[in-house]
XYZ file of C-alpha atoms in Angstrom:
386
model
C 103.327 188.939 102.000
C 101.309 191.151 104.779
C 98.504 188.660 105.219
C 99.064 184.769 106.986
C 100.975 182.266 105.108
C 101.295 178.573 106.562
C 104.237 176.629 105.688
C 104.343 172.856 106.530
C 101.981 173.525 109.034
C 101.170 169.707 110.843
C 99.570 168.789 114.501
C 100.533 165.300 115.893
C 98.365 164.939 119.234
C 99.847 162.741 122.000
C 98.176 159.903 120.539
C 99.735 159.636 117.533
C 96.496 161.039 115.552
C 97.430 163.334 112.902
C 94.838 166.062 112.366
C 96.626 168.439 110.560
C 99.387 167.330 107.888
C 101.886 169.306 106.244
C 99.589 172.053 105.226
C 100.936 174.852 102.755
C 98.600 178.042 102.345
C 99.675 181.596 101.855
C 96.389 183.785 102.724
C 96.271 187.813 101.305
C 96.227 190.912 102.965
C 92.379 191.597 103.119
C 91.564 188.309 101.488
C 88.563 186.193 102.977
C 89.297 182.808 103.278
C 87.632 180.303 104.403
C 88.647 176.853 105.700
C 85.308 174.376 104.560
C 85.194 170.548 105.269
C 82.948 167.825 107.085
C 83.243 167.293 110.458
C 86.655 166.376 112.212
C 88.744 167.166 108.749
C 91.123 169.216 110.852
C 89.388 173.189 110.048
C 88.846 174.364 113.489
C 92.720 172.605 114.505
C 94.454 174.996 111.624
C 92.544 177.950 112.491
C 93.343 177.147 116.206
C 97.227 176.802 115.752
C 96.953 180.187 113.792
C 95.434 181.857 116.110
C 97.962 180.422 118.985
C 95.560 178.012 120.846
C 96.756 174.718 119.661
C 100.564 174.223 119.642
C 102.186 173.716 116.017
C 103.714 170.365 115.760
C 105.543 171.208 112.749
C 106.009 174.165 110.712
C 105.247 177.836 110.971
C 102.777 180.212 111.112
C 103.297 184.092 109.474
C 101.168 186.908 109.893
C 101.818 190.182 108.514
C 105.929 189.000 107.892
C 106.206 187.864 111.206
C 107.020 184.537 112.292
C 104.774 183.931 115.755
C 104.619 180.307 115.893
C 105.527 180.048 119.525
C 104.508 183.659 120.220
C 101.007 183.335 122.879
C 97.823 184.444 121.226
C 97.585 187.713 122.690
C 101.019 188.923 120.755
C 99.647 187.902 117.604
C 97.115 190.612 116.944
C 94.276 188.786 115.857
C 91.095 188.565 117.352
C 88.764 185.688 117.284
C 84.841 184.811 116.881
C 83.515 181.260 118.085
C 80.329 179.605 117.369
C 79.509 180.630 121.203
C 78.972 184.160 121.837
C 80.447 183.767 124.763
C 79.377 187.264 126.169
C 79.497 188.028 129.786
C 75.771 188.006 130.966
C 76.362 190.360 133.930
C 77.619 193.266 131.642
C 75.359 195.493 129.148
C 76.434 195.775 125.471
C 78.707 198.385 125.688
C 81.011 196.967 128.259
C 80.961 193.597 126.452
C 83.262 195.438 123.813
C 85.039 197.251 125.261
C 86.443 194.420 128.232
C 89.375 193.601 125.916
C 90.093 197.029 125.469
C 90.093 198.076 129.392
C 92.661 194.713 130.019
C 94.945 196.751 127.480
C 94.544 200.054 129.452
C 93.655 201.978 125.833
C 92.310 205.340 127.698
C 88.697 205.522 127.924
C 88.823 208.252 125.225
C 89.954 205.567 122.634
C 87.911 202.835 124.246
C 84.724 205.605 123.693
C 85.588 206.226 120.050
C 86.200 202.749 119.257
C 82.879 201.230 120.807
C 81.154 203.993 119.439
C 82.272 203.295 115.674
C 81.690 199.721 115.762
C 78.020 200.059 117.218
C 77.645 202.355 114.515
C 79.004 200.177 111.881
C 76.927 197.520 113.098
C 73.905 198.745 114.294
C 74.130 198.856 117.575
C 74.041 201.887 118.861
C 70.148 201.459 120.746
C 71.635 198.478 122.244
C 74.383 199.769 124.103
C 72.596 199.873 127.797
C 71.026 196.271 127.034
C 72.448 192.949 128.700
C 73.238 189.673 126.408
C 70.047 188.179 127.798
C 68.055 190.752 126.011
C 69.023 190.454 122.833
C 68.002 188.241 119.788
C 70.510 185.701 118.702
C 71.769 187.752 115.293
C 71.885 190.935 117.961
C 74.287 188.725 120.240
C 76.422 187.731 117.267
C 76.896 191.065 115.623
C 77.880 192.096 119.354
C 80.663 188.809 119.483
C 81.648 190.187 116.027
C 81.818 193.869 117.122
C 84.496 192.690 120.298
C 86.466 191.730 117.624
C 86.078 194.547 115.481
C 87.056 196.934 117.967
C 90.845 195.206 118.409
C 91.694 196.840 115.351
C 93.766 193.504 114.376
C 95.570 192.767 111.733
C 92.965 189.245 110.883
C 89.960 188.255 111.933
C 89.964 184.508 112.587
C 85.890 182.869 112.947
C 85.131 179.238 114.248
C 81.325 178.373 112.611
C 80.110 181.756 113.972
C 76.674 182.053 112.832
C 75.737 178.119 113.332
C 73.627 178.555 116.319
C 71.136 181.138 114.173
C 68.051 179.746 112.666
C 68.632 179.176 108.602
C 66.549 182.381 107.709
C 69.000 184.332 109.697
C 72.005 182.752 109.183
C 71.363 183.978 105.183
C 71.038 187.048 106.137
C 74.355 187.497 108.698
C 76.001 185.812 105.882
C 75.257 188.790 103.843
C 75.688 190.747 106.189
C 79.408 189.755 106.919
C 79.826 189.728 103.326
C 79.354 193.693 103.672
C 80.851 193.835 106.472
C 84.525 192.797 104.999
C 83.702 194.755 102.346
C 83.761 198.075 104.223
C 86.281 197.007 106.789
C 89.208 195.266 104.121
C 90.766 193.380 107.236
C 92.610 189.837 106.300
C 89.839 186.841 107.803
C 89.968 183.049 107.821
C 86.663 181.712 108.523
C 85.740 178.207 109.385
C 82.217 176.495 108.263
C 81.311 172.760 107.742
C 78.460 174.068 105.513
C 79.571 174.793 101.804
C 76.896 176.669 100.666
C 78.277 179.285 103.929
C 81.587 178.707 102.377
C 80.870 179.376 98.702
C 78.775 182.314 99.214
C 81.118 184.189 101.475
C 84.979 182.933 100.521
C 86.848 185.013 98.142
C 88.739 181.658 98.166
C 87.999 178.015 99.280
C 89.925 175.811 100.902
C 88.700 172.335 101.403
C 90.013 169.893 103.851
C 89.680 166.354 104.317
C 92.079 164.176 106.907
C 94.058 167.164 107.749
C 94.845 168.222 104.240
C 93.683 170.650 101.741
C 92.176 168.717 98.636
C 91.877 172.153 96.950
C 92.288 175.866 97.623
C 90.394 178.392 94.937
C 88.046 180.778 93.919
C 83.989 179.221 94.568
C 83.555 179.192 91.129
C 86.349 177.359 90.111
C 85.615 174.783 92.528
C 82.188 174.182 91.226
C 83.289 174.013 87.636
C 86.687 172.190 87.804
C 86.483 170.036 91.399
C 90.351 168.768 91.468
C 89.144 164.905 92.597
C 85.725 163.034 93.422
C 85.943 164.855 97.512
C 85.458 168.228 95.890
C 83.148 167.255 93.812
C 80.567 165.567 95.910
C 81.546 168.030 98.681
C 80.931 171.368 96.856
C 77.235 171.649 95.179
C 74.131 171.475 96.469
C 72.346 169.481 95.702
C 75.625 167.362 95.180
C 77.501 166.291 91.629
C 75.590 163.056 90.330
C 78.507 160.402 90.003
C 78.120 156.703 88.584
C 80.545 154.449 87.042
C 80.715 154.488 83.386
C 82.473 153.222 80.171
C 84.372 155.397 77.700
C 84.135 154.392 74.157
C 85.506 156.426 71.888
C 82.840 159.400 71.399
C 80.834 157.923 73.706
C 79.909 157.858 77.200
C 77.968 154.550 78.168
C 76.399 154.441 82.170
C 73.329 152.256 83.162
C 71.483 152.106 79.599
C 72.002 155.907 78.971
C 74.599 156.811 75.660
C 75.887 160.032 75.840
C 78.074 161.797 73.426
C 81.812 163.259 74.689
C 82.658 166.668 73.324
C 85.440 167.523 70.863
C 87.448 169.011 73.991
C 86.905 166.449 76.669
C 90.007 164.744 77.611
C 88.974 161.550 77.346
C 87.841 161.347 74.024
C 88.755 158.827 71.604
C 89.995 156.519 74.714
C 88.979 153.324 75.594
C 88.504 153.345 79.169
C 86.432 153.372 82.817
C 85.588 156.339 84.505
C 83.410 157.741 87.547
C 81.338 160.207 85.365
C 79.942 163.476 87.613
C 77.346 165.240 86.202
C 75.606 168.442 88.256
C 72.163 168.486 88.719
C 72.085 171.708 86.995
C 73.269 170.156 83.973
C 69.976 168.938 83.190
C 66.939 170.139 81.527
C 63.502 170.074 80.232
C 63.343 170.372 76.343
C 61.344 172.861 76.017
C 61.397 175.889 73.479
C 64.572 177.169 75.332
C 66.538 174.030 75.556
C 69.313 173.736 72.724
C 67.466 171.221 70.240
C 71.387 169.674 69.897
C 71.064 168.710 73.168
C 71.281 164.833 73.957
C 67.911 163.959 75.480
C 67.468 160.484 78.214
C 64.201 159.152 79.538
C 63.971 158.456 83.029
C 61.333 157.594 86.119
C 61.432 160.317 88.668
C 60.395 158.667 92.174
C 60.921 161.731 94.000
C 59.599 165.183 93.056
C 60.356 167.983 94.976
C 59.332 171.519 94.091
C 61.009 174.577 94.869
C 58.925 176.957 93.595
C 60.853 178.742 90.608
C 63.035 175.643 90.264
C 62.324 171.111 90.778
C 64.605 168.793 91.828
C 63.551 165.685 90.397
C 65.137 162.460 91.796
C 65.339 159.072 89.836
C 67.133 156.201 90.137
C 69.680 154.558 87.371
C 70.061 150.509 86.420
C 73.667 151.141 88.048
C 75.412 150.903 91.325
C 76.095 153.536 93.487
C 79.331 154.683 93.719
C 80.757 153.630 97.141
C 84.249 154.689 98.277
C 85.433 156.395 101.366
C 85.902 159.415 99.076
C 82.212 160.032 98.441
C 81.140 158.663 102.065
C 83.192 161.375 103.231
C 81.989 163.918 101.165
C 78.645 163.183 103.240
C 79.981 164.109 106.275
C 79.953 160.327 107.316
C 82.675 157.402 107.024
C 80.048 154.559 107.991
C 76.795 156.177 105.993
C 75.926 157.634 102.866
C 72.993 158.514 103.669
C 70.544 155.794 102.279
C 67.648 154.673 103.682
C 66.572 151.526 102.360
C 69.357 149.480 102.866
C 67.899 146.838 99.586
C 68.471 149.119 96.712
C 72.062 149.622 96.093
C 71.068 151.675 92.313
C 72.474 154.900 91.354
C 70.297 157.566 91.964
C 70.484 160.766 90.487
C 69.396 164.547 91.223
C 67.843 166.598 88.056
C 67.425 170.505 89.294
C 65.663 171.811 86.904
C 64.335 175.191 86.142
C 60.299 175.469 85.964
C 57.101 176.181 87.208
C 55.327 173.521 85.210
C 54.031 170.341 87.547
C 56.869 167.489 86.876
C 54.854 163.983 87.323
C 56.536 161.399 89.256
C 54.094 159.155 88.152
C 56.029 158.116 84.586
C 58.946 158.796 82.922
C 59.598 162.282 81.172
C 62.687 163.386 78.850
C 65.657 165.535 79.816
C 68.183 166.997 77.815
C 71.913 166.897 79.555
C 74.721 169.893 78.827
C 76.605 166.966 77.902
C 79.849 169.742 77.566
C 79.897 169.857 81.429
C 80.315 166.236 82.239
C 82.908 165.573 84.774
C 85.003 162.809 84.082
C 87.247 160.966 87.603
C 89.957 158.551 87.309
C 88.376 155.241 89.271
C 91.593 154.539 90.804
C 93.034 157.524 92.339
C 89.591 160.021 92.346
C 91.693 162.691 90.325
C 89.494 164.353 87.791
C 91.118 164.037 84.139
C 91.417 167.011 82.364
């Protein structure tokens, strides 16, 4: 193991408030991992304790085969990027990175080729003579990025770096990083409370709640096979419908929608309540391209809301909502799930569907449901049955 690996790795503050418990996580050498979660899970405390600036109540933290739990964080050789820039506004671009550098005394030779290479690599290089206060906001992060690049460390560690950029830039720093780990192959654990950030740029996902990782995998697998309800209203945007419903058999009952359970689904033939997920992808529009096998249920959109190629159309269900801390959570809030009118406590479900036809909200239309993909949570514990 040459990249981080955390084992038992808890922090108790003075308080008594855990926000970090017992976590177990073995990163690889080059691997880009990042650490998703709402706000106050315990992300930015792990990646802190890694990276030496919180002190490990229990535990211990490797990197590269070396135990430097109680080593500071300049022996660690890692090099960090916060959500601030935190540039120094008095110096231009070039001696921005190459300040950590100088308070190594590397020779200015070294110090020359390195700042010179990263500019390069990150376009840069007509920058160099500029101040911070010059710069655009993606120019002043590549230039936070590029301090760490020059280091040369053996993992790049990032708190919500590109969270103070607009959303049109933040896509395109994203893809930019993306690249950018590519080229350079160095180890990184990189913290975001937004999961469409995390999916798009983790090679793996690890998602927190109350200081502990719910589940650690690939994007994909997280989207397809979410380990319990918190991953599955957490990851997906918009997020997994979920509603309480009644397995009968071959049958799926919710509200008064019947909907068939595949051969394979692992609660067929039971007799039994479930939370039932479904992803708003998972719906349709029967037209020529939709599977005619497909079941079909009529609802009444209230909201329609078109995205050009694709339309998310919202309508509610003649069932509660599903209210647990789990889902509240998922929301990033404990005390709101987001609902406006306090009156209606229905189920209300998101249909994305692909289309550039108008979608009327005015009465109800048909949609067929990849009834294969259902989701399927144990009420009682939020574990997803498979």
């Amino acid at each position: 193991m040459t990249g981080i690996e955390l084992q038992g790795v808890t922090k108790v503050y003075g308080n008594g408030v855990v926000a970090v418990d017992d976590i177990d996580l073995a990163i690889g050498e080059g691997e880009f991992m990042v650490l998703v979660g709402p706000s106050g899970c315990g992300k930015s405390t792990l990646l802190r304790m890694i990276a030496g600036l919180e002190d490990v109540s229990g535990g211990t933290v490797h990197i590269a085969d070396r135990d430097v739990t109680a080593l500071a964080p300049r022996a660690r050789d890692i090099a960090m990027v916060f959500q601030d820039y935190a540039l120094y506004p008095h110096m231009t671009v070039r001696d921005n990175l190459a300040f950590g550098l100088k308070l190594r005394r590397v020779n200015r030779r070294e110090i020359d080729r390195r700042v010179e290479a990263v500019a390069a690599t990150l376009g840069l290089e007509d920058y160099l003579r500029r101040r911070p206060s010059a710069l655009s906001g993606g120019q002043r992060q590549r230039v936070a990025i590029g301090r760490a690049m020059v280091r040369e460390p053996r993992a790049f560690l990032m708190d919500e770096p590109l969270s103070n950029l607009d959303a049109k830039l933040r896509v395109t720093m994203r893809a930019e990083l993306a690249r950018l780990h590519e080229r350079l192959g160095v180890t990184t654990v990189y913290v975001t409370h937004d999961q469409t950030e995390a999916m798009t740029l983790g090679q793996r996902v690890a998602v927190i709640r109350d200081g502990t990782i719910q589940q650690c995998d690939t994007p994909q697998e997280l989207f397809d096979r979410p380990a319990n309800l918190f991953v599955a209203a957490f990851i997906g945007s918009p997020a997994m419908n979920l509603v309480a419903a009644t397995v009968d058999g071959e049958s799926v009952r919710f509200a008064d929608i019947v909907l068939p359970v595949p051969e394979d689904a692992p609660v067929r033939g039971q007799q039994r309540e479930v939370i039932l997920g479904i992803r708003p992808t998972d719906f349709e529009l029967p037209d020529r391209a939709a599977d005619p096998g497909m079941p079909r249920i009529h609802v009444t959109p209230e909201v329609i809301e078109g995205l050009g190629a694709e339309t998310n159309v919202i309508f509610p269900l003649d069932a509660p909502r599903v209210d647990s801390d789990t889902v509240r959570s998922a929301a990033e809030g404990d005390d709101d799930d987001g609902t406006l009118l306090a009156d209606d406590d229905r189920a209300h479900f998101t249909a994305r569907i692909a289309t550039r036809k108008p979608v009327s909200a005015n009465g109800p239309i048909e949609l067929a449901v990849h009834s294969e993909s259902l989701h399927y949570f144990d009420p009682e514990t939020g574990i997803a049955m498979r």
